[in-house]
Amino acid sequence: MDPAPRDATPRSVDERNRRLARAGVARAEELLMKRYPIPTREEAFDLLRRTSQKFNVKLHTLADVAARLPAPAAGAPSWVPHRPQGAAPALPALRSGPERLTGHGAVLKAALRHSLHVADAPMGNVQLVENGLLRLEEHTGLNRRFTEYFAFVEDSTTACARAAEERRQVTVKDIAASDIFDEPSREAILQAGSRACHSIPLVSPRGRVMGMISTHHEKPLSDFSVAQLAALHHVGAQVGRWLLWHRNTAVLGALNALHADAARGG
């Protein structure tokens, strides 16, 4: 799949985003039509949509997991019979008040807010790994041109992709002078008012990159302190663990319900 198109016109970026957003759902639709008595794409999409709403799971996340897991055995009562159980892992790094972080969106928003506080940054975003890409999920302070251009990231010509590839925090102290970026990516970042950035991988206990938080700064950066880097590392580890738990519980639970509905004809 393609990163942002090199000409980076609004139309080409929009077409790229529509194509990539649709591709994951289309794969899941095809899979459901092959495995179950579902005759049309419209009915397959409707089943995905209803299940995602019922279980409060993003439709594109449900579609991505469905397309990646092995097929359920014929006549099996569930798609994933032995999915992990247990309470959500703790997120002590994000506890800044009495609120309880229970939902997927709430956790990502709190993680971004805390990371911006630690890094002393006014802008930032959260991406999650999906189908080999980084997909933008949350953002603050960034304009539409930025969020459209970086809706999907694959190439290693960005700090976030480099951090995901190397599974470590990556700081770009001066975006204008850095050799990490290709020119269209650099220009898309600079026009949003970001002059420096820092990317923190969200990593599971076994080292799987689940996503990325990036902070964006209005002026070139000097080095972060050891305490700042340690605090951001804790955010990445704790949120990565939580995201894996969410996928193995909430998303697989939704997938089992989808399987049951599809097997009996929706």
PDB file of C-alpha atoms in Angstrom, residues 2 19 23 42 51 53 74 77 81-82 149 157 169 171 212-213 227 229 248 250:
ATOM      1  CA  ASP A   2       1.066   3.529  -0.748  1.00  0.00           C
ATOM      2  CA  ARG A  19      -8.604   3.835  -0.896  1.00  0.00           C
ATOM      3  CA  ALA A  23      -9.241  -1.600   1.568  1.00  0.00           C
ATOM      4  CA  GLU A  42     -23.717  -4.658   1.656  1.00  0.00           C
ATOM      5  CA  THR A  51     -21.204  -5.486  15.618  1.00  0.00           C
ATOM      6  CA  GLN A  53     -21.558  -0.343  17.312  1.00  0.00           C
ATOM      7  CA  ALA A  74     -16.472 -25.378  10.496  1.00  0.00           C
ATOM      8  CA  PRO A  77     -19.358 -22.046  18.328  1.00  0.00           C
ATOM      9  CA  PRO A  81     -12.575 -20.090  21.556  1.00  0.00           C
ATOM     10  CA  HIS A  82      -9.735 -19.425  23.985  1.00  0.00           C
ATOM     11  CA  TYR A 149      -1.624  13.995   4.822  1.00  0.00           C
ATOM     12  CA  THR A 157      10.387   8.984   5.844  1.00  0.00           C
ATOM     13  CA  GLN A 169      11.822   6.927  20.974  1.00  0.00           C
ATOM     14  CA  THR A 171      13.539  12.968  18.570  1.00  0.00           C
ATOM     15  CA  MET A 212       2.684   5.676  18.312  1.00  0.00           C
ATOM     16  CA  ILE A 213       2.355   8.972  20.146  1.00  0.00           C
ATOM     17  CA  ALA A 227      13.298  11.971  33.633  1.00  0.00           C
ATOM     18  CA  LEU A 229      12.375  10.163  28.479  1.00  0.00           C
ATOM     19  CA  ASN A 248      -7.484  -9.604  22.874  1.00  0.00           C
ATOM     20  CA  ALA A 250     -13.031  -6.394  23.544  1.00  0.00           C
TER      21      ALA A 250
END
